[in-house]
mmCIF file of C-alpha atoms in Angstrom:
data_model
loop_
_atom_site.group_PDB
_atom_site.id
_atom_site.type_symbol
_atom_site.label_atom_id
_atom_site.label_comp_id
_atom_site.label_asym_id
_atom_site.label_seq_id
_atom_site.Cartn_x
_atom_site.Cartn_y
_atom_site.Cartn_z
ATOM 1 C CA UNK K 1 207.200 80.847 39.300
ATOM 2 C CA UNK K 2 207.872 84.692 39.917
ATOM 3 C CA UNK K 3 209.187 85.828 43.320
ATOM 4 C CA UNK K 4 209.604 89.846 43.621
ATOM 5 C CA UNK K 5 208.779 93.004 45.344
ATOM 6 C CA UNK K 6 205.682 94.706 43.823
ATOM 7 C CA UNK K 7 207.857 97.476 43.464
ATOM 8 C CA UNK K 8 209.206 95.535 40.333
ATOM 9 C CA UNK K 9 205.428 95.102 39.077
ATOM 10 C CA UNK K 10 206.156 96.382 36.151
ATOM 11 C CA UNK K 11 208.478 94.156 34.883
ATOM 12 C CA UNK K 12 205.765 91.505 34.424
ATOM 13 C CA UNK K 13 202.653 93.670 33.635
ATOM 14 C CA UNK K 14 202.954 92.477 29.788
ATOM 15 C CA UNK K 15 203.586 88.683 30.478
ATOM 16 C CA UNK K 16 199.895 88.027 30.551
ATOM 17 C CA UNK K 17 197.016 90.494 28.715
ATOM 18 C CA UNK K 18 195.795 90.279 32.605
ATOM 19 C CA UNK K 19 198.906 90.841 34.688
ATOM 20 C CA UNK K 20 198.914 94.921 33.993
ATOM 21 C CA UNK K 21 195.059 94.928 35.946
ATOM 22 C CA UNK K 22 196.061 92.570 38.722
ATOM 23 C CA UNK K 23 199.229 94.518 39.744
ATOM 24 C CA UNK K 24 197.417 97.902 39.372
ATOM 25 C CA UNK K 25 194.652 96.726 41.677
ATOM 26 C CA UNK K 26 197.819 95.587 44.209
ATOM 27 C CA UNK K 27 199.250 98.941 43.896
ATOM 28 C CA UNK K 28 196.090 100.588 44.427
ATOM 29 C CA UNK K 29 194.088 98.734 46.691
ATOM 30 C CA UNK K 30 192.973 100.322 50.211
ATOM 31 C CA UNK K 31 193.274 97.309 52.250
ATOM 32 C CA UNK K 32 190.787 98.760 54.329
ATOM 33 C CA UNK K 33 188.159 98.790 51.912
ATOM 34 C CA UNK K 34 188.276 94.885 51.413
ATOM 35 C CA UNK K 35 186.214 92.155 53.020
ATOM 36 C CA UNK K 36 187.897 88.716 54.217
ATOM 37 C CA UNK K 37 187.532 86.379 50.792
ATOM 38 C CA UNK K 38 186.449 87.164 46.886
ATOM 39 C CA UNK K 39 186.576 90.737 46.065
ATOM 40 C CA UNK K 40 185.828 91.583 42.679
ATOM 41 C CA UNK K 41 188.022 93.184 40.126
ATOM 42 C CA UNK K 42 186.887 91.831 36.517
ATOM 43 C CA UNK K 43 184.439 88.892 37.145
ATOM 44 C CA UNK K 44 185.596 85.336 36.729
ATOM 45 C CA UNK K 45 188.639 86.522 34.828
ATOM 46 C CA UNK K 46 190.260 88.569 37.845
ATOM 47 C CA UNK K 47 189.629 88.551 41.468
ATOM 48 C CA UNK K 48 191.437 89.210 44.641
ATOM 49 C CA UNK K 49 190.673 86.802 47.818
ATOM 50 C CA UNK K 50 191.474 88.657 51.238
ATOM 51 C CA UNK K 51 193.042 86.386 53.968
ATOM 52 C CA UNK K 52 194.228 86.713 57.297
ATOM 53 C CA UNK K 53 195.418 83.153 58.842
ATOM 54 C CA UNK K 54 198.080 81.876 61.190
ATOM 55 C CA UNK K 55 200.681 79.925 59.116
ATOM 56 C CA UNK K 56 201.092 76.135 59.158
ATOM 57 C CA UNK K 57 203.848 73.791 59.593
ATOM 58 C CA UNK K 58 205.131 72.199 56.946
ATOM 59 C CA UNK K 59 204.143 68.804 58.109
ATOM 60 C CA UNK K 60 200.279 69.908 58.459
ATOM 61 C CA UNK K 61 200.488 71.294 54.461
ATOM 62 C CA UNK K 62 200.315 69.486 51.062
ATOM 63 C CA UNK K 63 201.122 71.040 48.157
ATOM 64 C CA UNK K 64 198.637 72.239 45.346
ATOM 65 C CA UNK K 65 198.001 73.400 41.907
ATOM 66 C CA UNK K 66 195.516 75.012 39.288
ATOM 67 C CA UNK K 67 194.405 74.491 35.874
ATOM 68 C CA UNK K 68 192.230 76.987 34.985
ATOM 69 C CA UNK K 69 194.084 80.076 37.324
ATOM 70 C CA UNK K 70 197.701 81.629 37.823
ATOM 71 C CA UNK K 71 197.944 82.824 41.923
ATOM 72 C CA UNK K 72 199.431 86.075 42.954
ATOM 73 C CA UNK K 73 200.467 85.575 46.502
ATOM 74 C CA UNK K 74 200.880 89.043 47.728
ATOM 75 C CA UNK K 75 202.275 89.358 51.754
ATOM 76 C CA UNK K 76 200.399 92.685 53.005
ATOM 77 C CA UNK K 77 201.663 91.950 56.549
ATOM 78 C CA UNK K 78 203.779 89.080 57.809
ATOM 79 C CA UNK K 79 206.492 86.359 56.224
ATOM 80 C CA UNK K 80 205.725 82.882 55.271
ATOM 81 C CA UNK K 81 207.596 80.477 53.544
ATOM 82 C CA UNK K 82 205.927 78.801 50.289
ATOM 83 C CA UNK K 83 207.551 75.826 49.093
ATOM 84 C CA UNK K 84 207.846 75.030 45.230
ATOM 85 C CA UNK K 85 209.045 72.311 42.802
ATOM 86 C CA UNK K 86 209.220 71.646 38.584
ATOM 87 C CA UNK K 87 209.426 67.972 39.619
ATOM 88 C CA UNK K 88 207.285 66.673 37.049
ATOM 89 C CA UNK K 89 207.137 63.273 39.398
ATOM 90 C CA UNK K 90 204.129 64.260 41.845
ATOM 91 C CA UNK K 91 201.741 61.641 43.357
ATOM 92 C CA UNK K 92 198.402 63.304 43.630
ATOM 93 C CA UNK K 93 196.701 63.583 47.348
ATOM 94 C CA UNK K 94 193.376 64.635 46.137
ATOM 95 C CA UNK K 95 191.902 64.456 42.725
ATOM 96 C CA UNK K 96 191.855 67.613 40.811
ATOM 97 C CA UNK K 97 188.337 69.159 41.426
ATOM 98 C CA UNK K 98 186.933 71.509 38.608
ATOM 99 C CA UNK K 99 184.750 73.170 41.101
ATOM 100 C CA UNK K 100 187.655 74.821 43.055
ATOM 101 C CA UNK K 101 190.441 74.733 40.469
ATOM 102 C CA UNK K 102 192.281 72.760 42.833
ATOM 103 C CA UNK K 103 194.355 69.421 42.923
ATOM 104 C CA UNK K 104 196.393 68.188 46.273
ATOM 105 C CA UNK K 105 199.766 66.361 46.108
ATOM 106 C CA UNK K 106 201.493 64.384 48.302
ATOM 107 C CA UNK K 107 204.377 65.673 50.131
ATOM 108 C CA UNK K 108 207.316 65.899 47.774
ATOM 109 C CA UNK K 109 210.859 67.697 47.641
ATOM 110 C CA UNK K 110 210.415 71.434 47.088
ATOM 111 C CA UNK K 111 212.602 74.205 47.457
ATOM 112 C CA UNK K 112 211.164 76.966 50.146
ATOM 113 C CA UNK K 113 210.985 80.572 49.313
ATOM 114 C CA UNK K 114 210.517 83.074 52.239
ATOM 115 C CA UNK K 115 207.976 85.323 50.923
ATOM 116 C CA UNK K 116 207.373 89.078 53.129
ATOM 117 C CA UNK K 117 205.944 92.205 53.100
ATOM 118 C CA UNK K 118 205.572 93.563 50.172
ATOM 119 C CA UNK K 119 206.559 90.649 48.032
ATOM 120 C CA UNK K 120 204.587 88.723 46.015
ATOM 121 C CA UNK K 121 205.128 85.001 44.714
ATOM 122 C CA UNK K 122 203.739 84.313 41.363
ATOM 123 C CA UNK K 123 202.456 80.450 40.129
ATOM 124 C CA UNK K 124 201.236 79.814 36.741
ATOM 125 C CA UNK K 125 198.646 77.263 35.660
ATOM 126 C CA UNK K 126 199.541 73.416 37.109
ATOM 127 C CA UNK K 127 202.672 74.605 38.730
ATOM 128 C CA UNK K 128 202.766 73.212 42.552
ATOM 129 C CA UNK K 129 202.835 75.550 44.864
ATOM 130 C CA UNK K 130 203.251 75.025 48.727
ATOM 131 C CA UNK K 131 201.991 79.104 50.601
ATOM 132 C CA UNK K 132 200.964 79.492 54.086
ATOM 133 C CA UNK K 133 204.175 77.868 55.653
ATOM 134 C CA UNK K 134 205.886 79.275 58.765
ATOM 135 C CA UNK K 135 209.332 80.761 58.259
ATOM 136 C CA UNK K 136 210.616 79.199 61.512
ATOM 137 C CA UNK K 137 210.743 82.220 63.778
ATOM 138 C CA UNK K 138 208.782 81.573 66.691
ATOM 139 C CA UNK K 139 205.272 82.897 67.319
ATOM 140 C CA UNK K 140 205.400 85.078 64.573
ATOM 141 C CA UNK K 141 202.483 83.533 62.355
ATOM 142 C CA UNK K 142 199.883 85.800 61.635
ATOM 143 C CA UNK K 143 199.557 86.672 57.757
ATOM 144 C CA UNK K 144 197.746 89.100 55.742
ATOM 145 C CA UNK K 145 197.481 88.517 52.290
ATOM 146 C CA UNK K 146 196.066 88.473 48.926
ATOM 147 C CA UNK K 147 195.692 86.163 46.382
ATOM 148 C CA UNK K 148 194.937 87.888 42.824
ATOM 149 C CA UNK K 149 193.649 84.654 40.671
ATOM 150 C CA UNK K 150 193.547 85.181 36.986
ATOM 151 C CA UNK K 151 192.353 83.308 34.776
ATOM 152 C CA UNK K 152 194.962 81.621 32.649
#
C-alpha cells in the first residue's frame, strides 16, 4: 500500500512496467472529457473508472481485495478515509468472484488513512483495502474520484 500526492508520481512510475501509463493518464487527464465508469486507456491491462458518490460509514462498508488488479484511488475532489490492514487473519464476507476481481471480508481491525485532493492511495494484488469511508466531518461527503486498475 502506497499513500502520496501525485505530485510524487514519479517516484513509483518504475515499480510496475504499467505504473509510468497510469500516472501519466492521472496527470493528464481532462476530467471533463470522462464519462461516469470504465474509460479506456490500454484495454484490459489499464483502465480508469470515473466515480462520483457520497461516502459511507464505516459500519455500512466491508473491506475488499483483488487478484488479478492493483487500484489507484485517486481523490479529484473531496476527502475520504480508506481503511487498510496486512492482517493475514481475514474471514471472507463474500467469495472471491472472478467475474469482478473482487472478494468481501468481514469487518476486521484496519488502520484508516485520510485520503484528499490530489492524493492517491495505492493497493496491490490481494491486499484489503477499505475506500469510500467518511472522514468524520459532517456533511462533507461528496467524492470525485478515479480508480486506475492495472492489471497485476
Amino acid at each position: 500500500m502506497i499513500l502520496d500526492s501525485l505530485k510524487n508520481a514519479d517516484r513509483y512510475k518504475t515499480i510496475h512496467p504499467l505504473f509510468e501509463k497510469a500516472f501519466s493518464y492521472l496527470q493528464d487527464v481532462d476530467v471533463k472529457t470522462l464519462k461516469e465508469g470504465r474509460n479506456e486507456i490500454q484495454g484490459d491491462d489499464i483502465f480508469a473508472l470515473y466515480q462520483k458518490y457520497e461516502t459511507q460509514d464505516d459500519k455500512d462498508k466491508y473491506g475488499e481485495a483483488h487478484k488479478k488488479f492493483i487500484d489507484i484511488q485517486y481523490i479529484i475532489s473531496g476527502k475520504e478515509e480508506m481503511g487498510f490492514t496486512n492482517s493475514s487473519e481475514l474471514q471472507i464476507r463474500t467469495p472471491y468472484n472472478p467475474d469482478r476481481d473482487l472478494v468481501f471480508y468481514e469487518k476486521t481491525e484496519q488502520t484508516n488513512l485520510i485520503v484528499g485532493e490530489g492524493e492517491f492511495a495505492l493497493f496491490f494484488a490481494e491486499e484489503y483495502h477499505n475506500p469510500c469511508l467518511h472522514h468524520g466531518k459532517e456533511g462533507d461527503r461528496n467524492i470525485e474520484k478515479i480508480v486506475i486498475k492495472i492489471k497485476a
